[in-house]
Coordinates of C-alpha atoms and ligand atoms in Angstrom, one line a residue:
M13 CA 5.5 -29.8 7.8
P14 CA 5.8 -30.9 11.4
V15 CA 7.5 -28.5 13.7
T16 CA 10.8 -30.0 14.7
K17 CA 13.1 -27.1 15.5
K18 CA 13.1 -23.8 17.4
V19 CA 14.4 -20.4 16.2
F20 CA 15.3 -17.4 18.3
V21 CA 15.3 -14.1 16.4
K22 CA 16.6 -10.8 17.7
T23 CA 16.1 -7.7 15.7
F24 CA 18.2 -4.5 15.9
G25 CA 17.6 -1.2 14.3
C26 CA 14.8 0.1 12.1
Q27 CA 11.3 -1.0 11.2
M28 CA 12.5 -2.5 8.0
N29 CA 14.5 -5.0 10.0
V30 CA 11.4 -5.8 12.0
Y31 CA 9.6 -6.5 8.7
D32 CA 12.5 -8.6 7.4
S33 CA 12.7 -10.6 10.6
E34 CA 9.0 -11.3 10.3
R35 CA 9.4 -12.5 6.7
M36 CA 12.4 -14.7 7.7
S37 CA 10.4 -16.2 10.6
E38 CA 7.5 -17.0 8.4
Q39 CA 9.8 -18.6 5.8
L40 CA 11.6 -20.6 8.5
A41 CA 8.2 -21.7 9.8
S42 CA 7.5 -23.3 6.5
H43 CA 10.7 -25.2 6.9
G44 CA 9.7 -26.6 10.3
Y45 CA 11.0 -23.9 12.7
S46 CA 8.8 -22.4 15.4
E47 CA 9.8 -19.2 17.2
T48 CA 11.0 -19.3 20.8
Q49 CA 11.8 -16.4 23.2
E50 CA 14.4 -18.5 25.1
I51 CA 17.7 -18.5 23.4
E52 CA 18.9 -21.6 25.4
A53 CA 16.1 -23.6 23.7
A54 CA 17.0 -22.4 20.2
D55 CA 18.4 -24.7 17.5
L56 CA 18.8 -21.6 15.4
V57 CA 19.8 -18.1 16.5
V58 CA 19.2 -15.3 14.0
L59 CA 20.6 -11.8 14.8
N60 CA 19.1 -9.3 12.4
T61 CA 21.6 -6.4 12.7
C62 CA 21.9 -2.6 12.2
H63 CA 24.9 -0.7 10.9
I64 CA 23.6 2.8 11.1
R65 CA 25.7 3.9 14.0
E66 CA 28.8 2.4 15.7
K67 CA 26.9 1.6 18.9
A68 CA 24.4 -0.6 17.1
V69 CA 27.3 -2.6 15.6
E70 CA 29.1 -2.9 18.9
K71 CA 25.9 -4.3 20.4
V72 CA 25.9 -7.1 17.8
Y73 CA 29.4 -8.2 18.6
S74 CA 28.7 -8.2 22.4
D75 CA 25.6 -10.3 21.7
L76 CA 27.6 -12.7 19.7
G77 CA 29.8 -13.2 22.8
K78 CA 26.7 -14.3 24.7
V79 CA 25.5 -16.5 21.8
R80 CA 28.9 -18.3 21.9
D81 CA 28.4 -19.2 25.6
V82 CA 24.9 -20.4 24.9
K83 CA 26.1 -22.6 21.9
A84 CA 28.9 -24.1 24.1
G85 CA 26.4 -24.8 26.9
R86 CA 24.0 -26.5 24.5
L87 CA 26.9 -28.5 22.9
A88 CA 27.7 -29.8 26.4
R89 CA 24.2 -31.1 26.5
G90 CA 24.6 -32.7 23.1
L91 CA 22.6 -30.1 21.2
S92 CA 23.8 -28.3 18.1
T93 CA 23.0 -24.7 17.4
Q94 CA 23.3 -22.8 14.1
V95 CA 24.0 -19.0 14.3
V96 CA 23.0 -16.6 11.6
V97 CA 24.0 -12.9 11.3
A98 CA 21.6 -11.1 8.9
G99 CA 20.9 -7.5 8.1
C100 CA 23.0 -4.5 7.5
V101 CA 26.1 -5.5 9.5
A102 CA 26.1 -8.7 7.6
Q103 CA 25.9 -6.8 4.3
A104 CA 28.6 -4.3 5.3
E105 CA 31.1 -6.4 7.1
G106 CA 30.5 -9.9 5.5
A107 CA 33.6 -12.1 6.0
E108 CA 34.9 -9.9 8.8
I109 CA 32.1 -11.2 11.0
S110 CA 33.1 -14.8 10.4
A111 CA 36.7 -13.9 11.2
R112 CA 35.8 -11.9 14.4
A113 CA 33.1 -14.3 15.6
P114 CA 33.8 -17.9 14.6
V115 CA 30.5 -18.9 16.4
V116 CA 28.6 -17.6 13.3
D117 CA 27.7 -20.2 10.7
V118 CA 25.9 -18.1 8.1
V119 CA 26.3 -14.4 7.3
I120 CA 23.4 -13.3 5.1
G121 CA 22.9 -9.9 3.5
S122 CA 19.5 -8.3 3.4
Q123 CA 19.0 -9.0 -0.3
S124 CA 19.4 -12.8 0.1
Y125 CA 16.9 -13.8 2.7
H126 CA 15.0 -16.0 0.3
R127 CA 18.1 -18.3 0.3
L128 CA 18.3 -18.7 4.1
P129 CA 16.9 -22.3 4.4
E130 CA 19.1 -23.5 1.6
L131 CA 22.2 -21.9 3.1
L132 CA 21.4 -23.3 6.6
A133 CA 21.2 -26.8 5.1
K134 CA 24.4 -26.3 3.2
S135 CA 26.3 -25.2 6.3
R136 CA 24.8 -28.1 8.3
N137 CA 25.8 -30.7 5.7
D138 CA 29.2 -29.3 4.8
G139 CA 30.0 -28.1 8.3
G140 CA 31.4 -24.9 6.8
R141 CA 30.8 -21.2 7.4
I142 CA 29.0 -19.3 4.7
V143 CA 29.0 -15.7 3.7
E144 CA 26.4 -14.5 1.3
T145 CA 26.4 -10.7 0.7
R146 CA 25.9 -10.3 -3.0
F147 CA 23.1 -8.2 -4.4
P148 CA 21.6 -11.0 -6.5
D149 CA 19.7 -10.2 -9.6
E150 CA 16.7 -12.3 -8.7
E151 CA 14.2 -10.5 -6.7
K152 CA 14.0 -11.6 -3.1
F153 CA 10.3 -10.6 -2.5
A154 CA 9.2 -12.7 -5.4
L155 CA 11.1 -15.7 -4.0
L156 CA 10.1 -15.5 -0.4
P157 CA 6.9 -17.5 0.5
D158 CA 3.6 -15.6 0.6
R159 CA 2.7 -14.0 3.9
R160 CA 0.9 -16.6 6.1
I161 CA -2.7 -15.8 6.8
E162 CA -2.5 -17.1 10.4
A163 CA -0.2 -14.9 12.5
G164 CA 3.0 -16.5 13.7
T165 CA 3.9 -17.2 17.3
G166 CA 6.4 -14.4 17.9
P167 CA 5.7 -11.4 20.0
R168 CA 5.2 -9.1 17.0
T169 CA 3.3 -11.3 14.7
S170 CA 0.6 -12.3 17.2
A171 CA -0.2 -8.6 17.8
A172 CA -1.1 -8.2 14.1
A173 CA -3.4 -5.2 14.5
S174 CA -0.6 -3.1 13.1
A175 CA 1.9 -4.4 10.6
F176 CA 4.8 -3.2 8.5
L177 CA 5.0 -3.5 4.8
T178 CA 8.2 -2.8 2.9
V179 CA 7.3 -1.1 -0.3
Q180 CA 10.6 0.4 -1.3
E181 CA 14.1 -0.5 -0.3
G182 CA 17.5 1.1 -0.7
C183 CA 18.5 4.7 -1.3
D184 CA 20.1 6.8 -4.0
K185 CA 20.4 10.0 -2.1
F186 CA 23.9 9.5 -0.6
C187 CA 23.7 11.7 2.4
T188 CA 27.4 12.0 3.3
F189 CA 26.9 10.5 6.9
C190 CA 24.8 7.5 5.9
V191 CA 25.6 3.9 5.2
V192 CA 22.2 3.0 3.9
P193 CA 23.1 3.4 0.2
Y194 CA 25.9 0.9 0.7
T195 CA 24.1 -1.6 2.9
R196 CA 20.7 -1.6 1.3
G197 CA 21.8 -0.7 -2.2
A198 CA 20.1 1.2 -5.0
E199 CA 16.4 2.3 -4.7
Y200 CA 14.0 -0.4 -5.6
S201 CA 10.2 -0.2 -5.5
R202 CA 7.9 -3.3 -5.3
S203 CA 5.0 -3.5 -7.8
V204 CA 1.6 -2.3 -6.8
A205 CA 0.1 -5.7 -7.6
E206 CA 2.5 -7.4 -5.2
L207 CA 1.7 -4.9 -2.4
V208 CA -2.0 -5.1 -2.9
A209 CA -1.8 -8.9 -2.6
E210 CA 0.3 -8.7 0.5
T211 CA -2.0 -6.1 2.1
E212 CA -5.0 -8.4 1.4
R213 CA -3.3 -11.2 3.2
L214 CA -2.4 -9.0 6.2
V215 CA -6.0 -7.8 6.5
A216 CA -7.2 -11.4 6.3
R217 CA -5.3 -12.2 9.4
G218 CA -6.7 -9.2 11.3
T219 CA -4.3 -6.3 10.5
R220 CA -6.1 -2.9 10.5
E221 CA -3.1 -0.6 10.3
I222 CA -0.3 -0.8 7.8
T223 CA 2.9 1.2 7.8
L224 CA 4.5 1.4 4.4
L225 CA 8.2 1.2 4.8
G226 CA 11.1 2.4 2.7
Q227 CA 14.5 4.0 3.4
N228 CA 13.2 6.7 1.1
V229 CA 9.6 5.7 1.0
N230 CA 8.2 8.9 -0.6
G231 CA 10.6 8.2 -3.5
Y232 CA 8.4 5.1 -4.2
H233 CA 8.0 4.6 -7.9
G234 CA 6.6 1.1 -8.5
E235 CA 5.0 -0.4 -11.5
G236 CA 1.2 0.0 -11.4
P237 CA -1.3 -2.5 -12.8
D238 CA -1.6 -0.2 -15.9
G239 CA 2.1 -0.6 -16.6
A240 CA 2.7 3.1 -15.6
V241 CA 4.9 4.2 -12.8
W242 CA 2.9 4.9 -9.7
S243 CA 3.8 7.4 -6.9
L244 CA 3.5 6.7 -3.2
A245 CA 0.3 8.8 -3.1
R246 CA -1.3 6.7 -5.8
L247 CA -0.3 3.5 -4.0
I248 CA -1.8 4.8 -0.8
R249 CA -5.0 5.6 -2.5
R250 CA -5.2 2.1 -4.0
L251 CA -4.4 0.4 -0.6
A252 CA -7.0 2.6 1.1
E253 CA -9.6 1.0 -1.2
I254 CA -9.0 -2.4 0.3
E255 CA -11.8 -3.4 2.7
G256 CA -10.4 -3.9 6.2
V257 CA -7.6 -1.5 5.9
E258 CA -8.4 1.2 8.4
R259 CA -5.2 3.1 8.8
L260 CA -2.2 3.8 6.6
R261 CA 1.1 5.3 7.5
Y262 CA 4.5 5.6 5.8
M263 CA 8.1 6.1 6.8
T264 CA 10.9 7.3 6.3
S265 CA 10.6 10.3 4.0
H266 CA 13.0 12.7 2.4
P267 CA 12.0 16.4 2.3
R268 CA 13.0 16.5 -1.4
D269 CA 10.5 13.8 -2.4
M270 CA 7.3 15.3 -0.7
A271 CA 5.4 15.4 -4.0
D272 CA 2.2 17.5 -4.4
D273 CA 0.0 14.4 -4.7
L274 CA 1.3 13.1 -1.4
I275 CA 0.5 16.3 0.3
A276 CA -2.9 16.2 -1.3
A277 CA -3.4 12.7 0.0
H278 CA -2.9 14.0 3.5
R279 CA -5.8 16.4 2.8
D280 CA -8.1 13.9 1.1
E281 CA -7.4 10.4 2.2
R282 CA -9.3 9.7 5.4
K283 CA -7.3 6.5 6.1
L284 CA -3.9 8.2 5.8
M285 CA -3.0 9.0 9.4
P286 CA -2.1 12.6 10.4
F287 CA 1.5 11.8 11.3
L288 CA 4.6 12.5 9.3
H289 CA 8.2 11.4 10.0
L290 CA 10.3 13.8 8.0
P291 CA 14.0 13.8 9.0
V292 CA 15.7 17.2 8.7
Q293 CA 19.1 16.2 10.2
S294 CA 20.3 19.8 10.9
G295 CA 19.1 23.4 10.9
S296 CA 22.3 24.9 9.5
D297 CA 22.4 25.4 5.8
R298 CA 26.1 25.0 5.8
I299 CA 25.9 21.6 7.5
L300 CA 22.9 20.6 5.4
A301 CA 25.0 21.3 2.3
A302 CA 27.9 19.2 3.7
M303 CA 25.4 16.4 4.4
N304 CA 24.3 16.5 0.8
R305 CA 20.7 17.0 1.8
K306 CA 20.1 19.4 -1.1
H307 CA 17.7 21.7 0.8
T308 CA 17.9 24.5 3.3
A309 CA 16.3 25.0 6.7
Q310 CA 13.9 27.5 5.2
D311 CA 12.9 25.0 2.4
Y312 CA 12.0 22.6 5.1
L313 CA 9.8 25.1 7.0
T314 CA 8.1 26.2 3.8
L315 CA 7.4 22.6 3.0
L316 CA 5.9 22.0 6.5
D317 CA 3.7 25.1 6.0
R318 CA 2.3 23.5 2.8
I319 CA 1.7 20.2 4.5
R320 CA 0.1 21.8 7.5
A321 CA -2.2 23.8 5.2
A322 CA -3.4 20.5 3.7
R323 CA -3.7 18.8 7.1
P324 CA -3.7 21.3 10.0
D325 CA -3.5 18.7 12.8
I326 CA -0.6 16.7 11.3
A327 CA 1.9 15.6 13.9
V328 CA 5.4 16.0 12.7
S329 CA 8.4 13.9 13.8
T330 CA 12.0 14.4 12.7
D331 CA 15.5 13.0 13.0
I332 CA 18.5 15.2 14.0
I333 CA 22.2 14.6 14.1
V334 CA 24.4 16.7 16.3
G335 CA 28.2 17.0 15.9
F336 CA 28.4 16.4 12.2
P337 CA 32.0 17.2 11.2
G338 CA 32.6 20.9 11.2
E339 CA 29.5 21.8 13.2
T340 CA 30.1 25.0 15.2
D341 CA 28.2 26.4 18.1
K342 CA 26.5 28.7 15.6
D343 CA 25.5 25.8 13.4
F344 CA 24.1 24.0 16.4
A345 CA 22.2 27.2 17.5
A346 CA 20.6 27.1 14.0
T347 CA 19.4 23.6 14.6
L348 CA 17.8 24.6 17.9
D349 CA 16.1 27.5 16.1
L350 CA 14.8 25.2 13.4
V351 CA 13.5 22.7 16.0
R352 CA 11.6 25.6 17.7
G353 CA 10.1 26.5 14.3
I354 CA 9.1 22.9 13.5
D355 CA 7.4 22.2 16.9
C356 CA 7.8 18.4 16.9
A357 CA 5.3 15.9 18.2
Q358 CA 8.2 13.5 18.6
A359 CA 11.7 13.2 17.3
Y360 CA 14.9 11.1 17.3
S361 CA 18.2 12.7 17.9
F362 CA 21.7 11.2 17.6
K363 CA 25.3 12.0 18.0
Y364 CA 27.1 11.9 14.7
S365 CA 28.8 8.5 14.3
P366 CA 31.5 8.2 11.6
R367 CA 30.7 5.2 9.4
P368 CA 33.4 3.4 7.4
G369 CA 33.2 4.1 3.7
T370 CA 31.0 7.2 4.0
P371 CA 32.4 10.6 2.8
A372 CA 31.8 12.4 6.1
A373 CA 33.9 9.9 8.0
K374 CA 36.9 11.1 6.1
L375 CA 36.4 14.8 7.0
E376 CA 39.1 16.2 9.3
A377 CA 37.0 18.5 11.4
Q378 CA 35.5 15.7 13.6
V379 CA 33.7 17.1 16.6
P380 CA 34.9 16.0 20.1
E381 CA 32.7 13.5 21.9
S382 CA 32.2 15.8 24.9
V383 CA 30.8 18.5 22.6
K384 CA 28.5 16.1 20.8
A385 CA 27.2 14.9 24.2
A386 CA 26.5 18.4 25.5
R387 CA 24.7 19.4 22.3
L388 CA 22.6 16.2 22.4
T389 CA 21.6 16.8 26.0
E390 CA 20.5 20.4 25.1
L391 CA 18.6 19.4 22.0
Q392 CA 16.9 16.5 23.8
A393 CA 15.7 18.8 26.5
L394 CA 14.0 21.0 23.9
L395 CA 12.5 18.0 22.0
D396 CA 11.2 16.4 25.2
S397 CA 9.5 19.7 26.2
Q398 CA 7.8 19.9 22.7
Q399 CA 6.7 16.2 22.9
T400 CA 5.3 16.7 26.4
R401 CA 3.5 19.9 25.3
F402 CA 2.0 18.1 22.3
N403 CA 0.8 15.2 24.4
A404 CA -0.7 17.6 26.9
S405 CA -2.6 19.3 24.2
C406 CA -4.5 16.1 23.6
V407 CA -6.0 16.0 27.1
G408 CA -9.7 16.4 26.9
R409 CA -9.9 15.3 23.3
T410 CA -11.5 12.0 22.2
L411 CA -9.2 10.2 19.9
P412 CA -9.7 6.9 18.0
V413 CA -7.3 4.4 19.4
L414 CA -6.3 1.1 17.7
F415 CA -5.7 -1.3 20.5
E416 CA -2.6 -3.4 19.8
R417 CA -1.7 -5.3 22.9
K418 CA -2.3 -5.9 26.6
G419 CA -0.9 -3.4 29.1
R420 CA 1.2 -4.3 32.1
H421 CA -1.8 -4.1 34.4
E422 CA -4.6 -6.6 34.3
G423 CA -7.6 -5.2 32.4
Q424 CA -5.5 -2.6 30.6
L425 CA -4.9 -2.3 26.8
V426 CA -2.4 -0.3 24.9
G427 CA -2.9 1.2 21.5
R428 CA -2.0 4.1 19.2
S429 CA -3.7 7.4 18.5
P430 CA -3.8 8.7 14.9
Y431 CA -0.7 10.8 15.9
L432 CA 1.2 7.6 16.8
Q433 CA 1.0 8.3 20.6
L434 CA 0.8 5.3 22.9
V435 CA -2.5 5.3 24.7
H436 CA -3.3 3.2 27.8
A437 CA -6.9 2.5 28.7
E438 CA -9.0 0.1 30.8
A439 CA -10.5 -2.1 28.2
R440 CA -11.8 -5.7 27.7
S441 CA -9.4 -7.8 25.6
E442 CA -12.1 -8.3 23.0
L443 CA -11.2 -4.7 21.9
L444 CA -7.8 -5.8 20.8
G445 CA -7.4 -5.1 17.1
R446 CA -10.3 -2.6 17.1
I447 CA -10.4 1.1 16.8
I448 CA -12.3 2.7 19.7
P449 CA -12.9 6.3 20.7
V450 CA -10.9 7.1 23.9
E451 CA -11.3 10.3 25.9
I452 CA -7.8 11.4 26.8
A453 CA -7.6 12.1 30.6
A454 CA -3.8 12.4 31.2
A455 CA -0.6 12.9 29.3
G456 CA 3.0 12.2 30.0
Q457 CA 6.1 12.7 28.0
N458 CA 5.8 9.3 26.3
S459 CA 2.2 8.3 26.5
L460 CA -1.4 9.2 27.1
A461 CA -4.0 7.6 29.3
G462 CA -7.7 7.7 28.8
V463 CA -11.1 6.2 29.2
I464 CA -13.2 4.5 26.6
S465 CA -16.0 6.9 25.6
A466 CA -19.5 5.8 26.3
A467 CA -21.0 5.2 22.9
Ligands
5AD519 N1 25.5 9.1 12.7 C1 24.5 9.5 13.5 N2 23.2 9.4 13.1 C2 22.9 8.8 11.9 N3 21.8 8.6 11.2 C3 22.1 8.0 10.0 N4 23.4 7.9 9.9 C4 24.0 8.4 11.0 C5 25.3 8.6 11.5 N5 26.4 8.2 10.7 C6 20.5 9.0 11.7 C7 19.8 9.9 10.8 C8 18.8 9.1 10.1 C9 18.5 8.1 11.2 C10 17.8 6.8 10.7 O1 19.7 7.8 11.8 O2 19.2 10.9 11.6 O3 17.6 9.8 9.7
SF4_520 FE1 20.4 7.8 4.7 FE2 17.9 8.7 4.5 FE3 19.9 10.0 3.4 FE4 19.0 7.7 2.4 S1 17.9 9.6 2.5 S2 21.1 8.3 2.7 S3 18.5 6.6 4.3 S4 19.6 9.6 5.6

């Protein structure tokens, strides 16, 4: 189909949204849209949104204000613009978005992306606004077009050395702070056959590293080719057999689903990278119970001991929330203690944000903003020092680096170590998409720098 229209896609939130945006872009490409980075040039604007914390939602509404101005400006030039809100805010707030932001033509929940071209046409023809936030029975992955072998034109798809692959979606764990079970629905695992096919297509277009995504990815329980239910470990071992796949990663995991075979895969499977993002959320058993995490701080440390016994150099990353309702100074001290015990290679930390419809939002003992802010500052200082120390410990080592993109300086490439650290090195652009040994010469808080080892 000839390219006739331009689409501007902006992605908020987690990697799963990045994956979804890619799938939407590819689908729109087969309906004649090419991607643009200039919003003023776009016939179609897609905001793929995140609902996890209030700030993320506010950002969407402030962006919609800008989109309204762009649309008005284009209209003055005789150009029409369609505006789509997709993702988790769409799923959670549906019609409210249309009411608050009349600039939006189509609101589409994350389970209905396969219907986007059809809904765009309908809105264009009828001139009406559409809200589609059901959880349809038909399975969206089966109805989206196959991944394109040639990479797209967007900033992510052209750097295809590393790609995301959603293997599992939704969550049945119902942590009391979290909107995910409501926005992404019940846990669903894609079949092994479907994932093997998609991986083969990604590899054919040059992808070397695949990060398997799921809200509760280690709860993966997809149908195997033998008709049996396969675990994540089994899926990983199968994907590792595919020629051209050099590295596998997965995120995000729940401590309660770290099965024995997955831990064993970290010991045995060479292509599974020594990096684990395993959110713990709090170090206080009282708060962990109130969060419905169903494990204690000690359970988490014991689990880490087992994982580190299987893969001693594994780099651990976690998520932590400060200021969950009822969190006292003592609870927070327990979180700091646990973080010292974990020794994180990297981590994400957040102030608790009450989310409408979640049990914790209704609790009375909400923690004042100023207390949350002070705790976050203290926690982040500790986490930053751990990350800096971990990075420094890599200086002098030679690490295999997958080069993903050009650096800011001429002649420089940027890639990732096995431990997911960013690594800068002087390198010819032919090395993009390849895994090359790099001797690490310097380390900062957020990245490493090195020189390509003489072979
Ligand atoms: N407030 C703050 N942080 C949250 N997270 C999830 N829900 C909330 C919330 N209501 C954090 C958790 C989760 C990460 C993706 O976002 O730490 O692991
Ligand atoms: Fe949210 Fe993760 Fe808990 Fe699911 S397991 S409810 S995604 S924090």
